[in-house]
């Protein structure tokens, strides 16, 4: 069943999406094939699959950074192009992509400058966001003075600047060490709890996908198709969650799905039932 927002629209609605690069040419590549999915308002979805399966391409299609060859994308009831123009989403990438010549505060302010906010409003909004990501004391520092994890927090704050209902995140913690990565996962869940944002998160890490998500969307090798969707029911996450039986059950369920053992198989069904009972 599709969960909809109070306006009657899912956060993201994708139907029959194909992405074919260089269509009709000798070097034609089908990156996405007949992808359909709805993301509910406030839901956290992770996309996982082998390298080159189209996870990042799907994120870029949703963001209207590249156009679908066929199919339909809606964000909060708007076309992908309208959603981009109205800044209905924020994006965070594997690299923080901050401007070294701007302070942390002015990096966060950048989307607001582009929208024409005055200086006082920009500063107030940036201060609010830096407080949220626990970097208020670093507002006047330069990005190169921060650790990798701190830079990613700045990037997340910037992605939230215009208060979009949707965050699109492409392996934002992939370059971090394991301990920092776990801390950032907890930070992201805290921010999600405080803001109620819908999040689509690309990762190659099965444990990360399970720890963060309401559902894990499993994609096939190219051409990318959705081959399984694994529901995750862990409740409120904390430091003990990664040692819980339900967490390991979720990891096993996703791993089985990546191996092509769908819900109809005995092992996959048993594991999904255990996750759903928690």
Rosetta silent file (secondary structure, phi, psi, omega in degrees, C-alpha in Angstrom):
SEQUENCE: XXXXXXXXXXXXXXXXXXXXXXXXXXXXXXXXXXXXXXXXXXXXXXXXXXXXXXXXXXXXXXXXXXXXXXXXXXXXXXXXXXXXXXXXXXXXXXXXXXXXXXXXXXXXXXXXXXXXXXXXXXXXXXXXXXXXXXXXXXXXXXXXXXXXXXXXXXXXXXXXXXXXXXXXXXXXXXXXXXXXXXXXXXXXXXXXXXXXXXXXXXXXXXXXXXXXXXXXXXXXXXXXXXXXXXXXXXXXXXXXXXXXXXXXXXXXXXXXXXXXXXXXXXXXXXXXXXXXXX
SCORE:     score description
SCORE:     0.000 S_00000001
   1 L     0.000  135.929  178.131    0.000    0.000    0.000 S_00000001
   2 L   -83.822  125.872  175.022    1.288    3.470   -0.877 S_00000001
   3 L   -89.398  130.574 -176.577    1.421    5.884    2.051 S_00000001
   4 L  -112.138  163.614  177.368    0.645    9.424    0.945 S_00000001
   5 L   -78.436  170.752  176.771    1.275   12.839    2.389 S_00000001
   6 L   -57.222  -23.649  177.708   -1.509   15.033    3.796 S_00000001
   7 L   -82.183   -3.409  179.721   -1.752   16.575    0.319 S_00000001
   8 L    91.632    5.308 -177.373   -2.507   13.156   -1.127 S_00000001
   9 L  -117.831  138.940  169.412    0.874   12.744   -2.859 S_00000001
  10 L   -64.203  160.659  174.984    3.801   10.447   -2.027 S_00000001
  11 L   -60.710  -42.207  175.724    7.133   12.187   -1.468 S_00000001
  12 E  -137.721  135.253  176.135    8.346   10.480   -4.655 S_00000001
  13 E  -129.151  115.789  178.921    6.313    8.613   -7.252 S_00000001
  14 E  -121.450  130.060 -178.177    8.191    6.807  -10.028 S_00000001
  15 E  -133.010  120.480  172.767    6.404    4.750  -12.670 S_00000001
  16 E    56.696   42.978 -174.318    7.999    2.773  -15.494 S_00000001
  17 E   -83.901  125.754  171.913   11.241    4.769  -15.470 S_00000001
  18 E  -118.518  144.687  169.722   13.873    3.922  -18.063 S_00000001
  19 E  -132.560  114.389 -179.719   17.185    5.688  -18.586 S_00000001
  20 E  -118.966  117.356  176.903   19.048    4.878  -21.786 S_00000001
  21 E   -85.163  138.683  177.559   22.268    6.729  -22.507 S_00000001
  22 L    56.601   44.622 -176.284   23.160    7.320  -26.192 S_00000001
  23 L   -58.042  132.331  177.773   19.895    5.724  -27.315 S_00000001
  24 L    83.753   -1.590 -179.957   20.069    4.381  -30.846 S_00000001
  25 L  -103.868  168.908 -177.391   23.841    4.693  -31.059 S_00000001
  26 L   -63.029  -28.975 -178.317   26.508    1.997  -31.097 S_00000001
  27 L   -99.787   28.571  179.545   27.479    2.826  -27.505 S_00000001
  28 L   -60.212  136.541  177.987   23.906    2.688  -26.165 S_00000001
  29 E  -134.144  125.574  174.393   23.671    1.763  -22.466 S_00000001
  30 E   -92.079  108.542 -177.601   20.469    0.979  -20.587 S_00000001
  31 E   -87.532  -38.198  179.740   21.102    2.181  -17.034 S_00000001
  32 E  -130.084  139.994 -178.035   17.542    1.837  -15.664 S_00000001
  33 E  -132.227  109.277  170.929   14.799   -0.494  -16.831 S_00000001
  34 E    53.167   54.427 -179.162   11.144   -0.106  -15.889 S_00000001
  35 E   -90.236  126.358  176.787   11.705    1.199  -12.350 S_00000001
  36 E  -133.393  129.964  177.383    8.580    1.927  -10.298 S_00000001
  37 E  -162.763  147.347  170.742    8.478    2.922   -6.631 S_00000001
  38 E  -114.087  138.340  175.387    6.633    5.209   -4.232 S_00000001
  39 E  -115.589  122.767 -177.181    8.360    6.823   -1.253 S_00000001
  40 L   -74.525  156.913  174.701    6.051    7.947    1.542 S_00000001
  41 L   -60.291  129.114  179.133    6.288   11.298    3.237 S_00000001
  42 L    81.268    3.465 -176.808    8.812   11.031    6.081 S_00000001
  43 L   -87.970  148.030  174.920   10.088    7.626    4.920 S_00000001
  44 E  -109.558  114.966 -179.560   13.773    6.641    4.786 S_00000001
  45 E  -115.552  132.108  171.061   14.577    4.496    1.737 S_00000001
  46 E  -107.959  140.568  173.039   18.007    3.086    0.906 S_00000001
  47 E  -104.259  127.935 -178.971   19.008    1.980   -2.593 S_00000001
  48 E  -138.831  148.844 -179.559   21.534   -0.840   -2.685 S_00000001
  49 L   168.591  174.104 -178.017   22.966   -3.007   -5.427 S_00000001
  50 L   -65.765  158.382  177.534   26.221   -3.789   -7.265 S_00000001
  51 L   -55.183  136.887  178.197   28.367   -0.997   -8.696 S_00000001
  52 L    83.718   10.096 -176.025   26.973    0.305  -11.965 S_00000001
  53 L   -86.584   -3.570  175.329   23.412   -0.866  -11.296 S_00000001
  54 L   102.866   10.671 -179.715   21.902    2.616  -11.658 S_00000001
  55 H   -59.447  -53.236 -179.045   21.431    3.694   -8.035 S_00000001
  56 H   -67.073  -34.539  177.035   23.009    7.106   -8.549 S_00000001
  57 H   -61.882  -42.798  178.054   21.355    7.430  -11.951 S_00000001
  58 H   -61.464  -41.743  178.112   17.939    6.914  -10.351 S_00000001
  59 H   -60.887  -42.367 -178.747   18.769    9.600   -7.779 S_00000001
  60 H   -69.291  -32.796  176.078   19.793   11.990  -10.568 S_00000001
  61 H   -67.108  -43.489  177.714   16.606   11.271  -12.516 S_00000001
  62 H   -59.916  -38.591 -178.554   14.511   12.058   -9.433 S_00000001
  63 L   -79.705   -3.927 -177.329   16.499   15.291   -9.040 S_00000001
  64 L    62.198   29.302  172.850   16.009   16.158  -12.736 S_00000001
  65 L   -85.052  -19.119  168.036   19.776   16.342  -13.173 S_00000001
  66 L  -144.055  149.129 -173.179   19.297   13.915  -16.055 S_00000001
  67 L   -91.965  140.739  172.493   16.043   13.173  -17.829 S_00000001
  68 L   -64.379  140.931  175.778   14.291    9.807  -17.853 S_00000001
  69 L   -71.667  -41.362  175.350   14.129    8.264  -21.315 S_00000001
  70 E  -144.159  161.320  176.883   10.671    6.903  -20.558 S_00000001
  71 E   101.027 -178.193 -174.424    8.370    6.850  -17.565 S_00000001
  72 E  -130.529  136.945  173.725    7.137    9.377  -15.013 S_00000001
  73 E  -125.258  130.073  171.664    8.722   10.958  -11.933 S_00000001
  74 E  -127.742  142.274  175.024    6.830   13.114   -9.461 S_00000001
  75 E  -122.245  114.484 -178.050    8.158   14.769   -6.307 S_00000001
  76 L    53.217   38.595  177.011    5.440   15.890   -3.871 S_00000001
  77 L    83.378   -2.354  178.839    2.951   15.827   -6.746 S_00000001
  78 E  -103.127  157.073  171.407    5.143   17.964   -9.035 S_00000001
  79 E   -64.984  160.147  179.905    7.077   16.905  -12.092 S_00000001
  80 H   -58.110  -39.891  179.716   10.796   16.376  -11.504 S_00000001
  81 H   -64.960  -43.838  178.965   11.548   19.607  -13.381 S_00000001
  82 H   -63.566  -40.851  179.882    9.038   21.608  -11.322 S_00000001
  83 H   -63.304  -39.565  177.560   10.399   20.117   -8.090 S_00000001
  84 H   -64.812  -45.919 -178.378   13.944   21.125   -9.064 S_00000001
  85 H   -62.967  -34.686 -178.452   12.872   24.661   -9.966 S_00000001
  86 L   -92.731    5.755  178.040   10.971   25.018   -6.676 S_00000001
  87 L    53.132   54.290  179.565   13.845   23.438   -4.697 S_00000001
  88 L   -85.745    2.266  176.714   11.681   20.662   -3.280 S_00000001
  89 E  -143.218  157.593  169.597   14.741   18.549   -2.525 S_00000001
  90 E  -118.232  154.282 -178.247   18.250   18.914   -1.140 S_00000001
  91 E  -126.556  143.846  173.213   21.230   16.823   -2.222 S_00000001
  92 E  -134.528  136.813 -174.576   24.323   15.499   -0.461 S_00000001
  93 L  -115.034  177.014 -179.392   27.112   13.603   -2.231 S_00000001
  94 L   -60.755  -40.682  173.557   30.042   11.390   -1.257 S_00000001
  95 L   -96.129  139.072 -174.623   32.290   14.438   -1.286 S_00000001
  96 L   -63.741  -26.312  175.866   31.032   17.399    0.714 S_00000001
  97 L    54.988   47.763  176.593   31.713   19.757   -2.238 S_00000001
  98 L   -92.912  157.120  178.928   32.180   22.826   -0.065 S_00000001
  99 L   -93.518  115.671 -174.072   33.830   26.040   -1.262 S_00000001
 100 L   -63.120  -26.387 -177.500   37.126   26.508    0.568 S_00000001
 101 L   -84.389   -3.524  176.038   37.098   30.299    0.105 S_00000001
 102 L  -107.373  146.660  175.316   33.759   30.614    1.915 S_00000001
 103 E   -67.166  167.495  175.588   33.290   30.172    5.645 S_00000001
 104 H   -55.410  -45.648 -179.958   31.182   27.300    6.952 S_00000001
 105 H   -60.402  -44.100 -176.672   28.321   29.730    7.512 S_00000001
 106 H   -73.142  -25.486  171.361   28.529   31.139    3.998 S_00000001
 107 H   -64.927  -43.011  179.165   28.627   27.630    2.514 S_00000001
 108 H   -66.659  -33.740 -178.143   25.347   26.873    4.285 S_00000001
 109 H   -72.775  -16.561 -169.424   23.922   30.203    3.124 S_00000001
 110 H   -52.359  -49.826  179.396   24.660   29.565   -0.559 S_00000001
 111 H   -60.758  -29.353 -179.693   21.228   28.147   -1.578 S_00000001
 112 H   -75.045  -35.538  173.052   19.581   31.047    0.232 S_00000001
 113 H   -59.578  -43.944 -178.729   21.729   33.569   -1.635 S_00000001
 114 H   -64.410  -25.594  177.268   20.597   31.983   -4.890 S_00000001
 115 L   -88.864   -3.141  175.842   17.006   32.462   -3.751 S_00000001
 116 L    85.818   18.668  177.386   17.604   36.125   -2.976 S_00000001
 117 L   -65.635  146.041  176.953   17.323   36.007    0.828 S_00000001
 118 L   -74.794  166.123 -172.000   18.676   39.111    2.545 S_00000001
 119 H   -59.612  -42.417 -177.258   21.863   38.891    4.628 S_00000001
 120 H   -65.832  -43.801  178.986   20.156   38.875    8.038 S_00000001
 121 H   -64.748  -40.392  178.780   17.709   36.087    7.117 S_00000001
 122 H   -61.465  -46.228 -177.609   20.507   34.020    5.603 S_00000001
 123 H   -63.950  -40.330 -179.432   22.648   34.364    8.714 S_00000001
 124 H   -66.407  -42.368  179.721   19.780   33.455   11.024 S_00000001
 125 H   -67.135  -41.685  178.714   18.864   30.367    8.992 S_00000001
 126 H   -62.614  -41.682  178.888   22.502   29.237    8.755 S_00000001
 127 H   -61.944  -40.863  178.345   22.927   29.646   12.512 S_00000001
 128 H   -61.340  -43.938 -177.720   19.823   27.528   13.113 S_00000001
 129 H   -71.815  -39.178  178.238   21.086   24.756   10.847 S_00000001
 130 H   -66.724  -31.867  173.184   24.628   24.767   12.226 S_00000001
 131 H   -65.080  -40.859 -179.376   23.154   24.444   15.694 S_00000001
 132 H   -62.223  -41.119 -179.106   21.148   21.446   14.471 S_00000001
 133 L   -91.954   11.777  173.657   24.258   19.689   13.114 S_00000001
 134 L    61.314   43.277  178.109   26.210   20.701   16.231 S_00000001
 135 L  -130.017   23.625 -177.243   28.699   22.938   14.438 S_00000001
 136 H   -57.719  -33.741 -177.691   27.636   26.366   15.694 S_00000001
 137 H   -73.830   -8.247 -176.139   31.138   27.001   17.074 S_00000001
 138 H  -110.984   15.454 -174.532   32.663   26.485   13.620 S_00000001
 139 L   -56.456  -36.379 -175.821   30.544   28.977   11.664 S_00000001
 140 L   -98.849    7.291  174.110   33.514   31.214   10.806 S_00000001
 141 L   -79.447  164.539  173.372   35.960   28.400   10.049 S_00000001
 142 E   -95.919  151.830 -177.681   36.916   27.345    6.527 S_00000001
 143 H   -53.939  -37.581 -176.515   35.991   23.851    5.310 S_00000001
 144 H   -68.140  -11.214  176.861   39.630   22.742    5.129 S_00000001
 145 H   -87.306   -3.189 -176.439   39.900   23.308    8.886 S_00000001
 146 L  -105.861  156.219  173.411   37.240   20.639    9.562 S_00000001
 147 L   -71.997  168.992  179.471   37.395   16.846    9.643 S_00000001
 148 H   -59.459  -42.446  179.733   35.692   14.804    6.929 S_00000001
 149 H   -65.618  -38.369  178.262   32.720   14.046    9.148 S_00000001
 150 H   -67.268  -39.851  176.894   32.319   17.701   10.075 S_00000001
 151 H   -60.611  -39.504  179.207   32.447   18.706    6.418 S_00000001
 152 H   -67.110  -33.745  176.294   29.662   16.238    5.664 S_00000001
 153 H   -65.404  -37.535  175.466   27.568   17.763    8.449 S_00000001
 154 H   -63.218  -43.277  179.406   28.035   21.153    6.819 S_00000001
 155 H   -61.906  -39.082  177.809   26.943   19.668    3.488 S_00000001
 156 H   -66.077  -42.350  177.357   23.835   18.201    5.131 S_00000001
 157 H   -59.433  -43.162  178.442   23.062   21.570    6.736 S_00000001
 158 H   -61.982  -39.606 -179.283   23.390   23.228    3.322 S_00000001
 159 H   -66.360  -20.202  179.733   21.045   20.646    1.773 S_00000001
 160 L   -95.385   -0.407 -168.530   18.450   21.596    4.407 S_00000001
 161 L   -56.128  -45.348 -176.865   18.834   25.351    3.946 S_00000001
 162 L   -91.851   13.615  177.678   15.614   25.972    2.003 S_00000001
 163 L    56.330   53.326  179.649   13.729   23.420    4.133 S_00000001
 164 L   -74.477  152.133  179.261   12.979   20.954    1.309 S_00000001
 165 L   -75.470  -14.698 -172.696   10.647   18.027    2.072 S_00000001
 166 E  -130.673  136.221  171.309   13.045   15.519    0.450 S_00000001
 167 E  -112.798  132.212  175.387   16.757   14.730    0.846 S_00000001
 168 E  -112.420  120.691 -170.997   18.626   12.822   -1.863 S_00000001
 169 E  -128.671  118.914 -175.201   21.900   11.395   -0.555 S_00000001
 170 E  -106.938   93.489 -179.589   24.479    9.640   -2.745 S_00000001
 171 L    48.136   51.974 -174.351   26.882    7.677   -0.523 S_00000001
 172 L   -67.042  -19.093 -178.293   27.500   10.687    1.734 S_00000001
 173 L  -110.560    9.263 -172.914   29.469    8.645    4.288 S_00000001
 174 L   -63.003  -28.894 -176.527   31.324    6.393    1.862 S_00000001
 175 L   -94.234    3.965 -175.756   34.713    8.093    2.284 S_00000001
 176 L   -93.289  153.900  174.206   34.622    8.169    6.109 S_00000001
 177 L   -68.592  164.451 -169.351   36.289    5.768    8.514 S_00000001
 178 H   -61.911  -42.899 -178.212   34.013    3.252   10.212 S_00000001
 179 H   -66.926  -42.987  177.545   33.702    5.002   13.583 S_00000001
 180 H   -64.372  -38.337 -179.838   33.001    8.386   12.013 S_00000001
 181 H   -60.882  -44.191  179.258   30.550    6.741    9.639 S_00000001
 182 H   -64.739  -39.351  177.044   28.560    5.253   12.515 S_00000001
 183 H   -63.324  -40.509 -179.947   28.472    8.612   14.281 S_00000001
 184 H   -67.702  -35.114  175.663   27.255   10.280   11.097 S_00000001
 185 H   -60.133  -44.294  178.128   24.544    7.666   10.694 S_00000001
 186 H   -65.251  -37.983  177.109   23.273    8.538   14.169 S_00000001
 187 H   -62.067  -43.753 -179.066   23.483   12.240   13.366 S_00000001
 188 H   -63.738  -40.971  177.721   21.422   11.730   10.215 S_00000001
 189 H   -65.137  -36.623  177.604   18.752    9.787   12.096 S_00000001
 190 H   -65.069  -44.356  179.374   18.610   12.546   14.706 S_00000001
 191 H   -63.681  -42.021  177.684   18.187   15.202   12.009 S_00000001
 192 H   -60.689  -42.045  179.375   15.531   13.137   10.304 S_00000001
 193 H   -62.032  -39.241 -177.509   13.681   12.795   13.618 S_00000001
 194 H   -75.184  -30.703 -172.209   13.827   16.551   14.171 S_00000001
 195 H  -105.709  -23.104 -177.797   12.816   17.559   10.640 S_00000001
 196 L    71.960   19.823 -177.912   10.545   14.759    9.402 S_00000001
 197 L   -69.082  149.955  165.677   12.229   14.758    5.990 S_00000001
 198 E   -82.332  141.594 -176.349   11.801   12.002    3.439 S_00000001
 199 E  -135.182  132.123  169.011   15.206   10.553    2.518 S_00000001
 200 E  -115.403  123.011 -165.130   16.463    8.465   -0.394 S_00000001
 201 E  -127.869  120.555  177.668   19.946    7.215    0.417 S_00000001
 202 E   -92.757  133.243  178.157   22.375    5.417   -1.901 S_00000001
 203 L  -152.480  157.283  170.514   24.876    3.055   -0.260 S_00000001
 204 L  -102.973   -2.845 -174.682   26.990   -0.020   -0.942 S_00000001
 205 L   -97.294  118.417  177.971   26.928   -1.025    2.734 S_00000001
 206 H   -63.998  -48.707  179.199   24.293   -3.568    3.774 S_00000001
 207 H   -58.840  -39.326  178.676   24.622   -2.798    7.526 S_00000001
 208 H   -62.794  -45.588 -179.909   24.325    0.937    6.837 S_00000001
 209 H   -59.396  -44.285 -177.575   21.200    0.432    4.717 S_00000001
 210 H   -68.413  -42.659 -176.526   19.564   -1.721    7.390 S_00000001
 211 H   -63.758  -36.831 -172.718   20.489    0.568   10.280 S_00000001
 212 H   -88.928  -27.255 -157.097   19.114    3.698    8.628 S_00000001
 213 L  -100.720  155.638  164.542   16.114    2.583    6.623 S_00000001
 214 L   -84.189  -36.292  175.468   12.417    1.876    6.806 S_00000001
 215 E  -142.394  144.318  175.517   12.789   -0.085    3.558 S_00000001
 216 E  -110.967  120.917 -178.867   15.800   -1.242    1.580 S_00000001
 217 E   -95.133  118.103 -175.989   15.348   -1.234   -2.194 S_00000001
 218 E   -98.323  128.665 -177.777   17.499   -3.897   -3.870 S_00000001
 219 E  -114.791  150.447 -178.347   18.577   -3.311   -7.468 S_00000001
 220 L   -83.931  164.279  168.765   19.908   -5.727  -10.080 S_00000001
 221 L   -57.696  158.775 -177.619   23.119   -5.448  -12.090 S_00000001
 222 L   -52.108  136.362    0.974   22.763   -3.237  -15.178 S_00000001
 223 L   -73.796  134.606 -173.380   20.243   -2.648  -16.548 S_00000001
 224 E   -65.605  122.431  174.914   19.103   -1.522  -13.119 S_00000001
 225 L  -131.037  153.892  173.049   15.764   -2.941  -12.004 S_00000001
 226 E   -82.232  115.286 -177.132   14.168   -3.157   -8.581 S_00000001
 227 E  -100.676  -19.056  179.779   14.327   -6.853   -7.743 S_00000001
 228 E  -164.255  153.488  172.257   13.210   -6.746   -4.104 S_00000001
 229 E  -130.375  117.524 -174.908   12.129   -4.359   -1.358 S_00000001
 230 E  -103.412  116.289  176.595   13.010   -5.460    2.170 S_00000001
 231 E   -74.558  141.641  179.567   11.036   -3.843    5.027 S_00000001
 232 L  -122.355  127.949 -179.204   13.048   -3.029    8.142 S_00000001
 233 L  -129.955   83.523 -178.246   11.375   -2.639   11.541 S_00000001
 234 L  -105.025   -5.528 -176.731   13.994   -1.824   14.170 S_00000001
 235 L    69.407 -155.252  178.543   12.145    0.898   16.073 S_00000001
 236 L   -68.512  127.502 -179.599   14.247    3.677   17.588 S_00000001
 237 L   -83.520  144.789  173.445   17.921    3.107   16.804 S_00000001
 238 L  -151.877 -173.395 -175.565   20.625    3.362   19.461 S_00000001
 239 L   -63.364  -22.111  179.137   24.079    1.943   20.149 S_00000001
 240 L   -83.831  -14.648 -174.347   22.587   -1.461   20.998 S_00000001
 241 H   -60.236  -39.495 -176.642   20.685   -1.755   17.717 S_00000001
 242 H   -68.765  -10.647  176.909   23.694   -3.008   15.778 S_00000001
 243 H  -105.310    2.265 -175.381   23.956   -5.948   18.205 S_00000001
 244 L   -81.366  149.298  178.888   20.247   -6.837   18.097 S_00000001
 245 H   -58.624  -39.535 -178.533   18.933  -10.036   16.546 S_00000001
 246 H   -64.577  -33.019  177.569   16.523   -8.036   14.376 S_00000001
 247 H   -65.446  -47.118  178.804   19.431   -6.045   12.938 S_00000001
 248 H   -64.188  -34.932  176.746   21.280   -9.199   11.924 S_00000001
 249 H   -63.900  -40.680  177.718   18.047  -10.581   10.499 S_00000001
 250 H   -64.671  -42.380  178.083   17.674   -7.453    8.373 S_00000001
 251 H   -60.342  -43.833  179.168   21.260   -7.704    7.144 S_00000001
 252 H   -63.707  -41.042 -179.574   20.660  -11.352    6.190 S_00000001
 253 H   -61.568  -43.649  179.985   17.421  -10.469    4.411 S_00000001
 254 H   -68.780  -41.589  178.982   19.108   -7.810    2.276 S_00000001
 255 H   -61.396  -42.741  177.796   22.091  -10.040    1.537 S_00000001
 256 H   -62.269  -40.477  179.385   19.763  -12.834    0.417 S_00000001
 257 H   -64.859  -38.503  177.877   17.861  -10.405   -1.798 S_00000001
 258 H   -65.300  -27.549  177.487   21.112   -9.243   -3.402 S_00000001
 259 L   -83.416    0.515  178.116   21.868  -12.883   -4.180 S_00000001
 260 L    87.624   12.691  177.977   18.548  -13.142   -5.976 S_00000001
 261 L   -95.461   95.983 -172.033   16.743  -15.118   -3.291 S_00000001
 262 L   -80.288 -178.164 -176.086   13.425  -13.316   -3.209 S_00000001
 263 L   -56.763  -22.434 -179.398   10.591  -13.435   -0.710 S_00000001
 264 L   -72.763  -17.338  179.844    9.317  -16.691   -2.171 S_00000001
 265 L   -77.959  152.724 -175.681   12.354  -18.612   -0.923 S_00000001
 266 H   -61.473  -49.236 -176.563   12.149  -20.267    2.472 S_00000001
 267 H   -64.132  -44.691 -179.943   15.182  -18.562    3.981 S_00000001
 268 H   -62.310  -42.359 -179.500   14.241  -15.117    2.685 S_00000001
 269 H   -64.678  -41.886 -178.893   10.650  -15.425    3.886 S_00000001
 270 H   -62.102  -43.932 -178.899   11.702  -16.587    7.326 S_00000001
 271 H   -66.913  -42.424  179.608   14.092  -13.696    7.788 S_00000001
 272 H   -62.669  -37.665  178.157   11.583  -11.105    6.572 S_00000001
 273 H   -63.215  -40.550  179.854    9.013  -12.475    8.984 S_00000001
 274 H   -64.994  -41.415  179.407   11.455  -12.098   11.868 S_00000001
 275 H   -64.248  -42.972 -176.381   12.253   -8.496   10.899 S_00000001
 276 H   -68.268  -20.243 -177.733    8.574   -7.639   10.550 S_00000001
 277 H   -82.673  -15.198 -174.041    7.727   -9.005   13.990 S_00000001
 278 L   -72.261    0.000    0.000   10.081   -6.668   15.877 S_00000001
